[in-house]
Tab-separated table of C-alpha atoms and ligand atoms in Angstrom:
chain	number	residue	atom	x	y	z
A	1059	UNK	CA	63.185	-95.438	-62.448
A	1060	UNK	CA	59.926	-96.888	-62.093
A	1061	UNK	CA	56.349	-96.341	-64.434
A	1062	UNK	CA	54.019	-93.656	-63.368
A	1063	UNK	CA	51.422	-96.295	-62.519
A	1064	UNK	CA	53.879	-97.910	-60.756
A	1065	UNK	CA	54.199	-95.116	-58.592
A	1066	UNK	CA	50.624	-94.986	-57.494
A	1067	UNK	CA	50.439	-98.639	-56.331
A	1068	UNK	CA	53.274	-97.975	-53.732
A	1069	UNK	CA	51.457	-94.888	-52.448
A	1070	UNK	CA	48.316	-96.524	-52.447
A	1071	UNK	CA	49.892	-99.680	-50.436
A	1072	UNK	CA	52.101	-97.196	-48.412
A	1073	UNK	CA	49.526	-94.420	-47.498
A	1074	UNK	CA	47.086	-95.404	-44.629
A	1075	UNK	CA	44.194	-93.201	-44.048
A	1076	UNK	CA	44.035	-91.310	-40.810
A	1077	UNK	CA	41.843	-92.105	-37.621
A	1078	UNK	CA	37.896	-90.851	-37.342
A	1079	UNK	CA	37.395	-87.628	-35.231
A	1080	UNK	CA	34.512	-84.852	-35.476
A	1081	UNK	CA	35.604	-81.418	-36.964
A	1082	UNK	CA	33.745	-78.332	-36.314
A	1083	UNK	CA	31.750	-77.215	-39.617
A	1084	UNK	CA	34.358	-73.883	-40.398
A	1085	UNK	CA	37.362	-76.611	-40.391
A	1086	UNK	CA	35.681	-79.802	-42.412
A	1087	UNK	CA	36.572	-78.053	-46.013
A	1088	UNK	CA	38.721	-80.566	-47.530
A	1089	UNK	CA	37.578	-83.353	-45.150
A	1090	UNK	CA	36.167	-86.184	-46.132
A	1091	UNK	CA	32.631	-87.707	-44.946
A	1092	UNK	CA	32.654	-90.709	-42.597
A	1093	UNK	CA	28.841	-90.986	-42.631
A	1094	UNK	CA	25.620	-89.214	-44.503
A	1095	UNK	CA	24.859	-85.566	-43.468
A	1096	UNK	CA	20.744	-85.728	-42.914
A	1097	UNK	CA	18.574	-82.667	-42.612
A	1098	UNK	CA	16.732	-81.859	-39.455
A	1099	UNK	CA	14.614	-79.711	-40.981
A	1100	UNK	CA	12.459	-78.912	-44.297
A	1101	UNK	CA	14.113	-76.754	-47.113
A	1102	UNK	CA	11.894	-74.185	-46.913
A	1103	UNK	CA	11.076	-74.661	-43.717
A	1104	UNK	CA	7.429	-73.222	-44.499
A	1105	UNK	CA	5.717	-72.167	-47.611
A	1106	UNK	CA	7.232	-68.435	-48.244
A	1107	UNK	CA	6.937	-65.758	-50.982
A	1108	UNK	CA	10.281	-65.646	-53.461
A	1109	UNK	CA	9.373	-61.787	-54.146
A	1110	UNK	CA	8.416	-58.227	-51.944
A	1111	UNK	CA	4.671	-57.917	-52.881
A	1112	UNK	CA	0.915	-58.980	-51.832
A	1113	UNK	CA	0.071	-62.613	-51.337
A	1114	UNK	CA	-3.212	-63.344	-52.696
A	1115	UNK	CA	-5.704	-65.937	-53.898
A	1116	UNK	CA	-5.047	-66.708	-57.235
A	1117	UNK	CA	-8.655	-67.384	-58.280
A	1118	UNK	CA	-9.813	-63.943	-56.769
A	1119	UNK	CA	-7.381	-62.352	-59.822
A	1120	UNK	CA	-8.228	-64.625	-62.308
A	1121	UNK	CA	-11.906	-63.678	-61.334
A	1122	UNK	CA	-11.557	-59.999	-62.267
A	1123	UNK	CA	-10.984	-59.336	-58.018
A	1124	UNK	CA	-8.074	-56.566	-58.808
A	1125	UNK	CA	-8.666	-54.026	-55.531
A	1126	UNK	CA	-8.540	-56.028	-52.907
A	1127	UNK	CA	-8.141	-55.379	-48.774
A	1128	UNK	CA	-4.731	-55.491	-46.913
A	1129	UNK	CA	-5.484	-57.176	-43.665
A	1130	UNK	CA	-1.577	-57.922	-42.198
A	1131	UNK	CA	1.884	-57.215	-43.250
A	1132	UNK	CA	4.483	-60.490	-43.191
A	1133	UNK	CA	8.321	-59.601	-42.796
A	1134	UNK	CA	10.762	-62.497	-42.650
A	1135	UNK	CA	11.092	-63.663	-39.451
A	1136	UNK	CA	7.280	-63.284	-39.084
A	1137	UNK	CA	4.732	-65.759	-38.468
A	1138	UNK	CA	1.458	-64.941	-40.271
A	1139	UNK	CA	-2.194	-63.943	-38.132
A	1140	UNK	CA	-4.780	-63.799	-40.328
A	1141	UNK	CA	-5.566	-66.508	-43.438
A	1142	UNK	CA	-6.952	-64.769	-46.068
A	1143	UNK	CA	-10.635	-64.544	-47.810
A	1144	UNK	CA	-11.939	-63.778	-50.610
A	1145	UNK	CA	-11.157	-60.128	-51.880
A	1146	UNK	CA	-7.953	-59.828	-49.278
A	1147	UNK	CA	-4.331	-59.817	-49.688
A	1148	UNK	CA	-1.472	-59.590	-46.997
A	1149	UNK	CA	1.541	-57.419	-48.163
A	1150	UNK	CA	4.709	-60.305	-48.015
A	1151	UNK	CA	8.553	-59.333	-48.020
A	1152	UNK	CA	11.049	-62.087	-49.681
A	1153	UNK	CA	11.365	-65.617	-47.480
A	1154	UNK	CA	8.272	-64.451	-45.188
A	1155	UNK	CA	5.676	-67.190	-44.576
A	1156	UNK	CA	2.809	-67.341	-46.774
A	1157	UNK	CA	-0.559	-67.013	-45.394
A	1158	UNK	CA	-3.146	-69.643	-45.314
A	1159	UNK	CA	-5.293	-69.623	-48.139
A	1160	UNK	CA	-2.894	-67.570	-50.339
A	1161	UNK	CA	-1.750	-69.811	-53.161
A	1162	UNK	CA	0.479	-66.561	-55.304
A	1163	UNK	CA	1.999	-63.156	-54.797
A	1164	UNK	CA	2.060	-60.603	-56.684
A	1165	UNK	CA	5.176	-58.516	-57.248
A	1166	UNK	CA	5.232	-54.976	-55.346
A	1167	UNK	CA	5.973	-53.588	-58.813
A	1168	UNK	CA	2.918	-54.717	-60.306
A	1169	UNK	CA	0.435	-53.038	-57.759
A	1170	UNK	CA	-0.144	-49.472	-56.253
A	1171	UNK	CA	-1.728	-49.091	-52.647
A	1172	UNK	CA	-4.449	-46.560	-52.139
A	1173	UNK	CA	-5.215	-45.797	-48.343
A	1174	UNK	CA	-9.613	-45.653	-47.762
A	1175	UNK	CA	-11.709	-45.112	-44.956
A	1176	UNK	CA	-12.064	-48.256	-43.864
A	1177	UNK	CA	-8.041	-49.208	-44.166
A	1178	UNK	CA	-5.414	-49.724	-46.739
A	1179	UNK	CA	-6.295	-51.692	-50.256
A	1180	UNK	CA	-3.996	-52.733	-52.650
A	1181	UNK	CA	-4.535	-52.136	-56.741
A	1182	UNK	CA	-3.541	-54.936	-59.056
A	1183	UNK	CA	-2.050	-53.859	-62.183
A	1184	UNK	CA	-2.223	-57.379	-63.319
A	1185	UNK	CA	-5.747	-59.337	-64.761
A	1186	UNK	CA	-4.392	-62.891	-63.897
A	1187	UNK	CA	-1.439	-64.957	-62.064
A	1188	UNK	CA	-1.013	-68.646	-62.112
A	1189	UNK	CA	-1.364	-70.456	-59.100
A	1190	UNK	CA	1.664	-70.583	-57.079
A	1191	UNK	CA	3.260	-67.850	-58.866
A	1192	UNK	CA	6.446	-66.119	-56.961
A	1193	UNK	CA	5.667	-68.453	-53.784
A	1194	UNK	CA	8.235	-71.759	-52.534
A	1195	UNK	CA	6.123	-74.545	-50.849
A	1196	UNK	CA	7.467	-76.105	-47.831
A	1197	UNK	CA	10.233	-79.253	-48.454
A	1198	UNK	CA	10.503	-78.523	-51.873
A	1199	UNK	CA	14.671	-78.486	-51.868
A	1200	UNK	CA	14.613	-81.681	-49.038
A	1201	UNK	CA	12.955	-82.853	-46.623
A	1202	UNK	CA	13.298	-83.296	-42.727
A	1203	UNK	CA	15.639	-86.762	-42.458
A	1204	UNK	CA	16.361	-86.853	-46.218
A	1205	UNK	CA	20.213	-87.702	-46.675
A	1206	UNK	CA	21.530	-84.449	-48.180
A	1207	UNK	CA	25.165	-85.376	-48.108
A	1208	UNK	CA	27.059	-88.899	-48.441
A	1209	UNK	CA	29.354	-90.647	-47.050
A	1210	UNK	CA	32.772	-90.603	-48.935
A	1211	UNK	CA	31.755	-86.983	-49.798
A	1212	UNK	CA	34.766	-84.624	-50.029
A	1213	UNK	CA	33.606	-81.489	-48.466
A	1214	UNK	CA	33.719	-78.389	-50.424
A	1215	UNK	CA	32.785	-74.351	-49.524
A	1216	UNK	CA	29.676	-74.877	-50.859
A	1217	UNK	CA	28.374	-77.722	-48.622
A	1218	UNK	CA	29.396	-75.701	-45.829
A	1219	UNK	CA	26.562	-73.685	-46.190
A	1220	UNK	CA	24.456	-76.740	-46.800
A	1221	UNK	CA	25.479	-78.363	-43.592
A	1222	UNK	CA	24.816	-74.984	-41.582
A	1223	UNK	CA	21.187	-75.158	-42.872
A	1224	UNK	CA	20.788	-78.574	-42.076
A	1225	UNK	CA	22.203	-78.340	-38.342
A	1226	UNK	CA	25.184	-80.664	-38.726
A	1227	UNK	CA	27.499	-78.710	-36.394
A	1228	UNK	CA	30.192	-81.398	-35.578
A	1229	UNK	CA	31.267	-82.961	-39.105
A	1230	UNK	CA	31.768	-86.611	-39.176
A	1231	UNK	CA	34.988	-87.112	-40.832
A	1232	UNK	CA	38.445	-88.242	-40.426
A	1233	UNK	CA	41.708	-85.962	-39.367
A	1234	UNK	CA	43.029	-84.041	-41.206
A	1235	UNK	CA	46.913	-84.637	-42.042
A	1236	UNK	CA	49.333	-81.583	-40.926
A	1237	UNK	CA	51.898	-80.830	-43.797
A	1238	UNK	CA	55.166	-79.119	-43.868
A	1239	UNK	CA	57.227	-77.528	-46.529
A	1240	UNK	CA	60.636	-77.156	-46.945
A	1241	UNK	CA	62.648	-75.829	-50.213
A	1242	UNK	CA	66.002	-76.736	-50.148
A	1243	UNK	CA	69.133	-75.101	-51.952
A	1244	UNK	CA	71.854	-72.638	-51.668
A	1245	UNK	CA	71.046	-70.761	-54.295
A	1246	UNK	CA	67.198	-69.876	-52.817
A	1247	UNK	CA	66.228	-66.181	-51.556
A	1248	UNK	CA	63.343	-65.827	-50.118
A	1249	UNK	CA	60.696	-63.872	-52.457
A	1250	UNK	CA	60.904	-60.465	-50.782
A	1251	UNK	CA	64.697	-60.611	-51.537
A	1252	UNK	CA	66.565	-59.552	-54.563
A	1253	UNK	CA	68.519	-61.994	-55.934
A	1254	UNK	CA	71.523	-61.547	-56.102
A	1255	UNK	CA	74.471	-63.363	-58.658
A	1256	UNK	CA	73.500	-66.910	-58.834
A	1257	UNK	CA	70.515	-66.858	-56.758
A	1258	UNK	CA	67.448	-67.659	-56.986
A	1259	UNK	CA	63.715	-66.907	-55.318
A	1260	UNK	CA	62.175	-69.482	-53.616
A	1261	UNK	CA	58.988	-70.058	-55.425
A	1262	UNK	CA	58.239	-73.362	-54.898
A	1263	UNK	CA	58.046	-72.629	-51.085
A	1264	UNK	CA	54.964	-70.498	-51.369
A	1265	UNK	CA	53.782	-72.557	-54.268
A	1266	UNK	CA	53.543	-75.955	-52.545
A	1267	UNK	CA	52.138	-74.149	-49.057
A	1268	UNK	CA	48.903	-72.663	-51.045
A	1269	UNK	CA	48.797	-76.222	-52.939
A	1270	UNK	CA	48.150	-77.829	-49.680
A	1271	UNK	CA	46.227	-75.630	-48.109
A	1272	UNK	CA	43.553	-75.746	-51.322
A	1273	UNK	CA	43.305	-78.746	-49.719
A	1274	UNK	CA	41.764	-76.997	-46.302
A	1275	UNK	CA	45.132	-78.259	-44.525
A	1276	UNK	CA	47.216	-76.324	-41.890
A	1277	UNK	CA	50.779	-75.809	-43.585
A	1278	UNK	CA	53.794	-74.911	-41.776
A	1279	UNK	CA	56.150	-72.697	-43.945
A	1280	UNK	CA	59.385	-74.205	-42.787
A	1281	UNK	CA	61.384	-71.635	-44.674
A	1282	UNK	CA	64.701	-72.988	-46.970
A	1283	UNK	CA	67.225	-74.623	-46.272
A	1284	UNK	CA	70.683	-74.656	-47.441
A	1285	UNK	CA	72.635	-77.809	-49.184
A	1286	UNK	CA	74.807	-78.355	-46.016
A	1287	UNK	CA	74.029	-82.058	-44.557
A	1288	UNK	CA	73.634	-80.518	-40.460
A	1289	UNK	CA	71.315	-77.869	-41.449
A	1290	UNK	CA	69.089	-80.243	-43.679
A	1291	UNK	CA	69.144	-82.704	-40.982
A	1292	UNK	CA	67.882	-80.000	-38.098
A	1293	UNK	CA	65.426	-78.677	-40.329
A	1294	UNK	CA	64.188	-81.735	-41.928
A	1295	UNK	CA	64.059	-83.313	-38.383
A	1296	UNK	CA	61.235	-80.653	-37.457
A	1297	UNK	CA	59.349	-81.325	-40.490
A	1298	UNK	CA	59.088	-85.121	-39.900
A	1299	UNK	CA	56.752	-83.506	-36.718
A	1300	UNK	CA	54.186	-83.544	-39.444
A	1301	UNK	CA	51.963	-86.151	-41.774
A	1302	UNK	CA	53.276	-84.756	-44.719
A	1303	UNK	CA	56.595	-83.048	-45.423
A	1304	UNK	CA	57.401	-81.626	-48.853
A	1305	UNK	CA	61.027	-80.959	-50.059
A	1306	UNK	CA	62.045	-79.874	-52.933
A	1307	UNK	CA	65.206	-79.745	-54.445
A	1308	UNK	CA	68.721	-82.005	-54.070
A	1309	UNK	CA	67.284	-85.195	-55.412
A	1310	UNK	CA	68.593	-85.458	-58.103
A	1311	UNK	CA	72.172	-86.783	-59.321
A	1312	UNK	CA	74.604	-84.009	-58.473
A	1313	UNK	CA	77.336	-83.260	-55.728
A	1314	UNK	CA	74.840	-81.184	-53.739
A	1315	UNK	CA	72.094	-83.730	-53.408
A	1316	UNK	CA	72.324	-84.494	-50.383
A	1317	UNK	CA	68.620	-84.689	-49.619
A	1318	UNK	CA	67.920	-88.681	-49.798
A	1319	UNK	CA	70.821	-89.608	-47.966
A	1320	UNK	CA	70.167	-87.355	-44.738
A	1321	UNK	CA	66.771	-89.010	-45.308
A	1322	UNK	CA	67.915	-92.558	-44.612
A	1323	UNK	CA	70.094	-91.316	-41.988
A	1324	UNK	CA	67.118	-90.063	-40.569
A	1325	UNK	CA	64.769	-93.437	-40.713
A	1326	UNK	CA	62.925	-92.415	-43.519
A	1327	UNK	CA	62.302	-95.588	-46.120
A	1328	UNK	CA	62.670	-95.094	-49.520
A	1329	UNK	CA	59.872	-96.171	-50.908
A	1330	UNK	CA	60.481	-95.207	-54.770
A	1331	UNK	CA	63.218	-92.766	-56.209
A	1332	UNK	CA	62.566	-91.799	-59.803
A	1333	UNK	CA	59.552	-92.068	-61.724
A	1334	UNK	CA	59.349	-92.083	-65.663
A	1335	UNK	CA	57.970	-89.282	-66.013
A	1336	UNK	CA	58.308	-85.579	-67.567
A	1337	UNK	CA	58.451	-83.200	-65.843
A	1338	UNK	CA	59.379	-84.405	-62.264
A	1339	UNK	CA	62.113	-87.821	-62.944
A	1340	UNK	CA	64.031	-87.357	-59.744
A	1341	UNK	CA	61.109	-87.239	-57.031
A	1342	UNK	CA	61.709	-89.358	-54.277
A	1343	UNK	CA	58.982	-91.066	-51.643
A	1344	UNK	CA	59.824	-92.432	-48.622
A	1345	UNK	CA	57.965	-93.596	-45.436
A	1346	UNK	CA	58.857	-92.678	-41.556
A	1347	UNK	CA	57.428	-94.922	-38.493
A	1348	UNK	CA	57.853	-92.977	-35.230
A	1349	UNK	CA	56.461	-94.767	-32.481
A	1350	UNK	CA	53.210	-96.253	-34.306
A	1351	UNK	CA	52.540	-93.265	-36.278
A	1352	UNK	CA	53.308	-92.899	-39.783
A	1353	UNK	CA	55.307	-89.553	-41.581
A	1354	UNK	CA	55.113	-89.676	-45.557
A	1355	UNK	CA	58.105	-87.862	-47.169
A	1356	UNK	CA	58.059	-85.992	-50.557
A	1357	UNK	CA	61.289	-85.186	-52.075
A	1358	UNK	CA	60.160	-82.682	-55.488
A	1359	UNK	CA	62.499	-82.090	-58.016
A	1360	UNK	CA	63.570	-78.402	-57.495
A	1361	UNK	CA	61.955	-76.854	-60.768
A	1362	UNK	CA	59.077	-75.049	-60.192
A	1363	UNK	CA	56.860	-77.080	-62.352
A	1364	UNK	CA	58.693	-80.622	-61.671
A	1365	UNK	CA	57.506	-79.691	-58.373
A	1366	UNK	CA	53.993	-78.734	-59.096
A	1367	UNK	CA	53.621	-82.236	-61.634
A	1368	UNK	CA	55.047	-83.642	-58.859
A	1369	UNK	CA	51.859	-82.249	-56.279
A	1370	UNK	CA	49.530	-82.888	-58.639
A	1371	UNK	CA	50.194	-86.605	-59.678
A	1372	UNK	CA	51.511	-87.850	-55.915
A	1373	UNK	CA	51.248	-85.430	-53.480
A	1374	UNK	CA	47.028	-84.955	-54.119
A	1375	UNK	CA	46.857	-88.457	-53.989
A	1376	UNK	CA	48.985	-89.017	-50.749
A	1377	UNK	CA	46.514	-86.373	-49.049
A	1378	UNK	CA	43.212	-87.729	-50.602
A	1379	UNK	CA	44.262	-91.617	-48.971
A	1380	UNK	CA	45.089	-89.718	-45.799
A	1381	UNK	CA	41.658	-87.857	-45.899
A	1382	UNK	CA	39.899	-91.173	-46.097
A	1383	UNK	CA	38.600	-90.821	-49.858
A	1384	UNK	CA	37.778	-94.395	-51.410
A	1385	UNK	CA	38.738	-92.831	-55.096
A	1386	UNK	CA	42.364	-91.566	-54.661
A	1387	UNK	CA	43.148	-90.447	-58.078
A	1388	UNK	CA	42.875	-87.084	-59.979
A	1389	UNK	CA	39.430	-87.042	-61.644
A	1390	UNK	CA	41.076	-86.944	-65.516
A	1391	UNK	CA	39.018	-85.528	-68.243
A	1392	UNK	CA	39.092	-87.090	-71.669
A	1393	UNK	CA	38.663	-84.777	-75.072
A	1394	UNK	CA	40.529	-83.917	-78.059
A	1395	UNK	CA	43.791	-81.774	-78.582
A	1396	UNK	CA	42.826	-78.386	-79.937
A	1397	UNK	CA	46.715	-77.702	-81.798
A	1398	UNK	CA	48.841	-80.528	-83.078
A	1399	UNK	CA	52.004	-81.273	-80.505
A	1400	UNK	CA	55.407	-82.806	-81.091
A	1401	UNK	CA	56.732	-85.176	-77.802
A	1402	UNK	CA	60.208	-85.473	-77.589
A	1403	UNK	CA	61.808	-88.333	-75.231
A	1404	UNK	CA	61.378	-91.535	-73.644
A	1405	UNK	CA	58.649	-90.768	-70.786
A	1406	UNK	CA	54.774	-89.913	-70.521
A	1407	UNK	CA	55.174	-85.952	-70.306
A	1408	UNK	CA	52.431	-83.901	-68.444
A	1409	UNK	CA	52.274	-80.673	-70.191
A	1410	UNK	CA	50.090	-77.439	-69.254
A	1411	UNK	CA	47.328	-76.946	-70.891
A	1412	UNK	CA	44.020	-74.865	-71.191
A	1413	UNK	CA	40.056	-75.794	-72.033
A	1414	UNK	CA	39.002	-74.372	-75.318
A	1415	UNK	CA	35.718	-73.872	-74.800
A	1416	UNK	CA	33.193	-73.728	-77.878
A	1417	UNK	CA	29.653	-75.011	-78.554
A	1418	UNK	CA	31.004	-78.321	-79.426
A	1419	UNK	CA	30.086	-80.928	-77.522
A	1420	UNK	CA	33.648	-82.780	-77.740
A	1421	UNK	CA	35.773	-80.983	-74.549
A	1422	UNK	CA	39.122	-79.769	-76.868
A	1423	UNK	CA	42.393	-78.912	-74.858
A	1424	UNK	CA	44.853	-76.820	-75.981
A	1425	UNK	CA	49.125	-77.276	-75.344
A	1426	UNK	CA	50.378	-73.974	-74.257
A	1427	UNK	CA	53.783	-72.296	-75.050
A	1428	UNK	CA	55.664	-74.197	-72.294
A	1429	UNK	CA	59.728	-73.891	-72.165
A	1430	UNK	CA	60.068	-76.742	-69.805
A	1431	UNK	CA	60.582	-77.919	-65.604
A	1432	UNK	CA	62.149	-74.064	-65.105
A	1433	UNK	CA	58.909	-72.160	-66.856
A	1434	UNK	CA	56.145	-71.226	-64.771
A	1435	UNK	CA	55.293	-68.284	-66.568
A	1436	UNK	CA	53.020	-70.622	-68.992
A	1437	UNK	CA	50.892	-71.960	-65.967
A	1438	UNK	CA	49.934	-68.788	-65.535
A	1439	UNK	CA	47.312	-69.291	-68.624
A	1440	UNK	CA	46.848	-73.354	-67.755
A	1441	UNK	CA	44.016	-75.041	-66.453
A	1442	UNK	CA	46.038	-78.890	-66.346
A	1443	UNK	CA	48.174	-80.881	-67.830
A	1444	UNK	CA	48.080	-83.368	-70.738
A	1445	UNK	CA	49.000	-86.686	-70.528
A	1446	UNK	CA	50.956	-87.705	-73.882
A	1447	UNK	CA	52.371	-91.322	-73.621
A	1448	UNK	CA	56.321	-91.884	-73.765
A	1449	UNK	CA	57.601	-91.633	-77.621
A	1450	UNK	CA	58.825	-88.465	-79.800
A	1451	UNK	CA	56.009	-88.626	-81.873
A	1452	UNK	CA	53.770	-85.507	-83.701
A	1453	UNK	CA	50.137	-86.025	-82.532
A	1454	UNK	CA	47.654	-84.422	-84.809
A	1455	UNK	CA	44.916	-81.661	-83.877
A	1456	UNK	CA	41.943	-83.975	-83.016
A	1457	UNK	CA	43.259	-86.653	-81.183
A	1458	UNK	CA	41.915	-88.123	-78.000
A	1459	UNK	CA	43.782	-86.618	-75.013
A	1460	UNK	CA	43.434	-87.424	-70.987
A	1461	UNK	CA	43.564	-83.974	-69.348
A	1462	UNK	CA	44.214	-83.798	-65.397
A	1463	UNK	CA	42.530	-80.304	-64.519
A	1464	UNK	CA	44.288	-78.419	-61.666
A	1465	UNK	CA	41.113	-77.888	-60.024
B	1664	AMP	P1	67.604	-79.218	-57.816
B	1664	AMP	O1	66.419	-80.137	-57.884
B	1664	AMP	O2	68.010	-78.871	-56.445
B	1664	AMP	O3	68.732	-79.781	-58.630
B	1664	AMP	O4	67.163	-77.881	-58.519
B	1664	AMP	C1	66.791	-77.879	-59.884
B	1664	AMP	C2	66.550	-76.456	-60.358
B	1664	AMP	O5	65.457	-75.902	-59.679
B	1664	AMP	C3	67.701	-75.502	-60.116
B	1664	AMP	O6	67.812	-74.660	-61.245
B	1664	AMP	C4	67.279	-74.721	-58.913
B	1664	AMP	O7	67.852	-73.458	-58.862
B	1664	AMP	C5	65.794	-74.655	-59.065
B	1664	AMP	N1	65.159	-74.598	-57.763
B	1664	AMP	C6	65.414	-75.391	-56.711
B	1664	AMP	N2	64.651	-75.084	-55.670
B	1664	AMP	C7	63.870	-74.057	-56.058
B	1664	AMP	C8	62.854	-73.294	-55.431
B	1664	AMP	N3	62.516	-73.527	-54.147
B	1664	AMP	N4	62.258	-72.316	-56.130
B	1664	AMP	C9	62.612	-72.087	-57.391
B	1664	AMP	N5	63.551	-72.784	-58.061
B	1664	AMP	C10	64.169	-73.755	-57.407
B	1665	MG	MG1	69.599	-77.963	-55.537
């Protein structure tokens, strides 16, 4: 058994990031940047009204001008014809270009039009409007060549819609790691199943393929297998086709785990076996080099939640080193426990745990209800985990507490 922080060094010696390539924009979610994203373009790309109204000269209203002449209307996608003078207003629609001159617009709800001889005139219902009211000058959000992105950058939903508006259609980034999953274990059923005496559903199957793909990786449901050492072996064969391969179950002590032995027999290095930690002791990491390319094995304790620990402390930072991201760690949060908690045992224990969120300015977490490895009905409420060092100790409401959010 070897300390958590132990742990990390081997993956971080062990786990080498993957080559450059370009993704397309839809795929890079997850990806990480290999240079800056620039703009080729202004954000706005013109000066353009933020309501439906009448763009006008602001001095003309603040001059007592209220009835003034409509000489164009502007609808987005528009360019405008006519720059106004004095006494004229151009009815605008939202994210149309202003017209020259106009410096404010007035909302449609604060004016009435009244058609006259000699054309249409608009009727302010308003006696004054600061300059540049309702209106977005040009470059305001960035500027044409401004970096909007940088390198190192993990790429979330939300830049994707940045990137679109700034023309950056093939993302500069690095592959993307393919992962498999397989759940070992006689006992499993698949979810869909009932169980039947002395089964079991598979939940960490679907559990660890929508962990990864959070990550914006493909995943490869590799079904279950059973504890029999030529099935494993077939099965965990066609998983070592991928970056990544997650099992779970048979690593720990008893007759039926059989899982880090067919590993060996399969050239997969152990790099560790057993970590002090709680939930999650028996995980085991181990390394595969096929023909100059490199397979990283997960072996998760079968619990649900040794398994999930097990994601979030090793797993995440397996994929973030493979991604190419120079910080592979779990951003931690630090605050103060909400309810005291009693540890019990000999290693650091990562327990669920939600924000309590007040007007304090000191972030508070709060231990759930949790009945240990088996219970994943109390992650249904958690946000994280707590870290509490090793010791069987009470720790008081109020003390300082690392929390590693899910998210
Ligand atoms: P193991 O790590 O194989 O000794 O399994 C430990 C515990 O986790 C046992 O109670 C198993 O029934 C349970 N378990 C193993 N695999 C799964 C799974 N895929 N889904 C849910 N529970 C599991
Ligand atoms: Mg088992």
């Amino acid at each position: 058994m070897i300390p958590i922080e132990q742990a990390f060094q081997l993956i971080d010696e062990h786990v080498t990031r993957l080559p450059p390539t370009r993704l397309p924009l839809a795929s890079s979610v997850g990806s990480v940047l290999a240079n800056d994203i620039h703009s080729d373009v202004n954000s706005p790309p013109h000066d353009k009204s933020m309501m439906d109204g009448f763009a006008v000269m602001s001095d003309d209203v603040n001059d007592g001008k209220n009835n003034l002449s409509i000489v164009e209307t502007i609808i987005a996608g528009d360019w405008p014809q006519h720059a106004l003078e004095s006494g004229q207003a151009s009815r605008i629609m939202t994210g149309a270009p202003l017209p020259k001159n106009a410096d404010a617009v007035v909302m449609v709800e604060q004016t009435e039009v009244e058609s006259t001889d000699s054309g249409q005139r608009v009727k302010l219902l308003i006696d004054s409007i600061a300059p540049e009211k309702n209106i977005l000058r040009q470059g305001v959000n960035f500027q044409t060549g401004q970096t909007v992105l940088s390198r190192g950058h993990i790429v979330r939903a939300t830049d994707i819609g940045l990137m679109a508006e700034v023309g950056a259609g093939d993302i500069p980034t690095r592959e993307k790691p393919t992962v498999a999953v397989l759940p070992t274990g006689n006992e499993l059923v698949d979810h869909h199943s009932k169980p039947l005496r002395g089964q079991i559903r598979n939940s960490n199957g679907p559990m660890l393929v929508a962990l990864a793909q959070q990550f914006g990786l493909e995943v490869t449901d590799l079904g279950s297998s059973v504890d029999d050492p030529g099935q494993l072996a077939d099965m965990i064969s066609a998983g070592l086709k991928h970056d990544v391969l997650l099992l779970s179950g048979g690593v720990s002590a008893g007759t039926m785990d059989l899982v880090p032995g067919i590993l060996k027999d399969l050239g997969v290095v152990e790099v560790f076996h057993k970590v002090a930690v709680k939930p999650g002791k028996p995980i085991w990491f181990g390394v595969n080099n096929c023909e100059g390319k490199k397979r990283y094995v997960f072996g998760l304790p079968g619990n649900p939640v040794s398994s999930l620990v097990g994601f979030h402390l090793f797993v995440r930072r397996t994929l973030e080193k493979l991604l190419g991201s120079q910080t592979a760690q779990i951003p931690s949060e630090y605050g103060e426990l909400h309810t005291q908690h009693q540890t019990r045992g000999n290693r650091p224990t990562f327990w669920p745990a939600k924000r309590i969120t007040n007007d304090q300015t000191v972030r508070r977490f709060e231990p759930l209800v949790w009945r240990g490895s088996s219970d994943l009905f109390a992650l249904a409420e958690a946000q994280g985990l707590i870290r509490f060092q090793e010791n069987s100790t009470v720790h008081p409401a109020g003390e300082k507490v690392e929390f590693f959010p899910f998210t």
